[in-house]
Every structure is written in C-alpha cells, then in structure tokens.
Amino acid sequence: MSNLRELALEEATLKALADVVKDRLTAVRRDLQSGLDKAEQETGTRQIAAQLPDGTPVATLSLTDPKPEAKVTDPAAFKAWVMDAFPGEVERRFVAEVRGAFSEKLLAEMTAAGVARVVDKETGELHDVPGVEVKATRSRNHSLRFKPAARDAIAEAWQSGSLPLPGITGPAAVESGEPGSGVAS
C-alpha cells in the first residue's frame, strides 16, 4: 500500500508543479513575445538565443508571422454569389447551401492567391468573391528550436541549482543550492 501512497503523492506533486510551470510559461511567452515585437520595431531583431548561465547555447527563439488564409466572413453574401456564378455547386434542400468541397476548393485557391478572387476555369472570368476575406487566422507568435542535447543540459543546470527559475524554483532551494527543489507559492 505504501507504493500506492508514494505514487499518489508523486502524481499530486507533479500535477501541482505542472500547473505552476504551465502558468509561468504562459506569462513568460507573453512577455517574450512583447519584447521580441518591440525589438523588431526598434532594431529589426527577430531572433534571440537562449543560453545557460555558463554560456552554453540551448535554443533559438524567432518571431513567426501568421500566414493569411481565406475565410468566409459573410456566409449569406458568399452563398448568394456562388448561387449566381456557380449554380451547379449549390445543393438544394429545404435550404440552399454551397457544397462543402466546393467551398474548401475556392478558399484554398483564394488562400494561394492571397486575394478574395477566383477565376472560372471554363470561361476565364475573374470573380471578386463577396463574403470572403484573406487574413491571418492566428495571432503573431514565436518559435523555439532546441539545440542538440539542450534539454538534458537545461535539466542538469536546473537540478544542480545553477539555473533558478523565477516563479518555479523556491527561494530556499536557490539559496541552499538544493537541486531542483521547491515551488513558489
């Protein structure tokens, strides 16, 4: 039974640590994104290296720009246009709807072109498509790419006490040098 109690305590501990780490990661990612956005505006910097206290490079963090994607923003306008320009692509039931596969095909074409415009391949006619916008579908972000063996180096530095993590590693662990112990409350 003691093994079961030990496992229960370990799970509870790991869950508590994971929650603290997740919350801290969210805050740090937000602050880093803000800093990278500002650095790009001021100096053109789009990337920063992460290094351990001893100077060992462990990761590169880079700004990423969201890719624009065509999305139907006004379904009624889009449907009315398809009904007029491509009536064979409308399924009629109790209500008229544009066929899903046709919508996907058109949106993919508009995403590739970067504009809400399509060409009728049979007639060559160029159509401005109402009810569709091509715009970024997610907010700007950044990526993190680890160097080879960086995860192990980070874990070793944290466990040895040379890499304190504000908001994660408790102050007693940092002061006493206890490896990897403590969670800030």
Coordinates of C-alpha atoms in Angstrom, one line a residue:
M1 CA 0.0 0.0 0.0
S2 CA 2.9 2.4 0.7
N3 CA 3.9 2.1 -3.0
L4 CA 0.3 3.3 -3.9
R5 CA 0.6 6.2 -1.4
E6 CA 4.0 7.2 -2.9
L7 CA 2.6 7.1 -6.4
A8 CA -0.4 9.2 -5.2
L9 CA 1.9 11.8 -3.6
E10 CA 4.2 11.8 -6.7
E11 CA 1.2 12.4 -9.0
A12 CA -0.2 15.2 -6.8
T13 CA 3.3 16.8 -6.7
L14 CA 3.8 16.5 -10.4
K15 CA 0.4 17.9 -11.2
A16 CA 1.0 20.9 -8.8
L17 CA 4.4 21.5 -10.5
A18 CA 2.9 21.2 -14.0
D19 CA 0.2 23.7 -13.2
V20 CA 2.8 26.2 -11.8
V21 CA 5.1 25.6 -14.8
K22 CA 2.2 26.0 -17.3
D23 CA 1.1 29.3 -15.8
R24 CA 4.6 30.6 -15.7
L25 CA 5.3 29.5 -19.3
T26 CA 2.2 31.4 -20.4
A27 CA 3.3 34.6 -18.7
V28 CA 6.9 34.2 -20.0
R29 CA 5.8 33.5 -23.6
R30 CA 3.6 36.6 -23.5
D31 CA 6.4 38.8 -22.1
L32 CA 8.9 37.4 -24.6
Q33 CA 6.5 38.0 -27.5
S34 CA 6.0 41.6 -26.4
G35 CA 9.8 42.0 -26.1
L36 CA 10.5 40.5 -29.5
D37 CA 7.8 42.6 -31.1
K38 CA 9.4 45.8 -29.6
A39 CA 12.9 44.7 -30.5
E40 CA 11.8 44.2 -34.1
Q41 CA 10.3 47.6 -34.3
E42 CA 13.3 49.3 -32.7
T43 CA 16.3 47.4 -34.2
G44 CA 14.9 44.8 -36.6
T45 CA 15.8 42.0 -34.3
R46 CA 13.6 38.9 -35.0
Q47 CA 15.5 36.2 -33.1
I48 CA 17.3 35.7 -29.8
A49 CA 19.5 32.9 -28.4
A50 CA 18.8 31.3 -25.1
Q51 CA 21.9 30.4 -23.1
L52 CA 22.6 28.7 -19.8
P53 CA 24.4 30.8 -17.1
D54 CA 27.7 29.2 -18.2
G55 CA 27.1 30.5 -21.8
T56 CA 26.0 27.1 -23.3
P57 CA 23.6 27.9 -26.1
V58 CA 20.4 25.8 -25.7
A59 CA 17.8 27.3 -28.0
T60 CA 16.9 29.9 -30.6
L61 CA 13.6 31.8 -30.3
S62 CA 12.4 33.5 -33.5
L63 CA 9.4 35.6 -34.5
T64 CA 6.9 33.9 -36.7
D65 CA 4.4 35.7 -38.9
P66 CA 0.9 34.1 -39.3
K67 CA 0.1 33.1 -42.9
P68 CA -3.1 34.7 -44.4
E69 CA -5.9 32.3 -45.1
A70 CA -9.2 32.8 -46.9
K71 CA -12.2 32.5 -44.6
V72 CA -15.9 33.1 -45.3
T73 CA -16.8 36.1 -43.2
D74 CA -20.3 36.8 -44.7
P75 CA -21.9 33.4 -45.4
A76 CA -25.0 34.9 -46.9
A77 CA -23.1 37.1 -49.4
F78 CA -20.8 34.1 -50.3
K79 CA -23.7 31.8 -50.8
A80 CA -25.6 34.3 -53.0
W81 CA -22.5 34.8 -55.2
V82 CA -22.0 31.0 -55.6
M83 CA -25.7 30.6 -56.4
D84 CA -25.4 33.2 -59.2
A85 CA -21.9 32.4 -60.5
F86 CA -21.8 28.6 -60.0
P87 CA -25.4 27.4 -59.5
G88 CA -24.4 23.7 -60.1
E89 CA -22.3 23.9 -56.9
V90 CA -25.3 24.6 -54.7
E91 CA -27.1 21.8 -53.0
R92 CA -30.8 22.4 -52.7
R93 CA -32.7 21.0 -49.8
F94 CA -35.1 22.9 -47.6
V95 CA -32.3 25.5 -47.6
A96 CA -29.7 26.2 -50.2
E97 CA -26.0 25.6 -49.2
V98 CA -22.8 25.8 -51.0
R99 CA -21.2 22.3 -51.3
G100 CA -18.6 21.9 -48.6
A101 CA -16.0 20.5 -51.1
F102 CA -16.5 23.5 -53.4
S103 CA -16.2 26.0 -50.6
E104 CA -12.9 24.3 -49.5
K105 CA -11.6 24.3 -53.1
L106 CA -12.4 28.0 -53.6
L107 CA -11.0 29.0 -50.2
A108 CA -7.8 27.1 -51.0
E109 CA -7.5 28.9 -54.3
M110 CA -8.0 32.3 -52.6
T111 CA -5.5 31.5 -49.9
A112 CA -2.9 30.6 -52.5
A113 CA -3.6 33.8 -54.5
G114 CA -3.7 35.9 -51.3
V115 CA -6.9 37.7 -52.5
A116 CA -10.7 37.0 -52.4
R117 CA -10.8 36.4 -56.1
V118 CA -11.2 33.3 -58.3
V119 CA -11.0 32.5 -62.0
D120 CA -13.8 30.4 -63.6
K121 CA -11.6 27.9 -65.4
E122 CA -14.3 27.3 -68.1
T123 CA -14.9 30.9 -69.1
G124 CA -11.7 32.6 -67.8
E125 CA -13.9 35.2 -66.0
L126 CA -12.3 36.7 -62.9
H127 CA -14.7 36.9 -59.9
D128 CA -14.3 39.1 -56.9
V129 CA -15.8 36.9 -54.1
P130 CA -18.1 38.7 -51.7
G131 CA -18.3 37.5 -48.1
V132 CA -14.6 36.2 -48.0
E133 CA -11.5 37.8 -46.6
V134 CA -7.9 36.7 -46.8
K135 CA -6.3 37.5 -43.5
A136 CA -4.2 35.9 -40.8
T137 CA -6.2 33.4 -38.7
R138 CA -4.0 33.4 -35.7
S139 CA -2.0 36.0 -33.8
R140 CA 1.6 36.6 -34.3
N141 CA 3.8 34.3 -32.3
H142 CA 7.4 33.0 -31.9
S143 CA 9.0 29.6 -32.2
L144 CA 11.6 27.9 -30.0
R145 CA 14.1 25.4 -31.5
F146 CA 16.3 23.5 -29.1
K147 CA 20.0 22.8 -29.9
P148 CA 21.0 19.2 -29.8
A149 CA 21.2 17.8 -26.3
A150 CA 19.9 21.2 -24.9
R151 CA 17.0 19.6 -23.0
D152 CA 19.5 17.4 -21.0
A153 CA 21.8 20.4 -20.4
I154 CA 18.9 22.5 -19.2
A155 CA 17.7 19.8 -16.8
E156 CA 21.2 19.3 -15.5
A157 CA 21.7 23.0 -14.9
W158 CA 18.3 23.3 -13.1
Q159 CA 18.9 20.2 -11.0
S160 CA 22.3 21.4 -9.9
G161 CA 20.9 24.8 -8.8
S162 CA 22.8 26.9 -11.3
L163 CA 19.6 27.7 -13.3
P164 CA 17.0 29.1 -10.9
L165 CA 13.6 29.7 -12.5
P166 CA 11.7 32.7 -11.1
G167 CA 8.2 31.7 -10.0
I168 CA 9.1 28.0 -10.2
T169 CA 12.2 27.2 -8.1
G170 CA 11.6 28.1 -4.5
P171 CA 13.9 30.7 -2.9
A172 CA 15.1 28.2 -0.3
A173 CA 16.3 25.9 -3.0
V174 CA 18.2 28.6 -4.8
E175 CA 19.8 29.9 -1.6
S176 CA 20.7 26.5 -0.2
G177 CA 21.7 25.1 -3.6
E178 CA 19.3 22.2 -3.3
P179 CA 19.0 20.8 -6.8
G180 CA 15.6 21.3 -8.4
S181 CA 13.5 21.6 -5.3
G182 CA 10.7 23.8 -4.3
V183 CA 7.8 25.5 -5.9
A184 CA 7.0 29.2 -5.3
S185 CA 3.6 29.7 -3.8

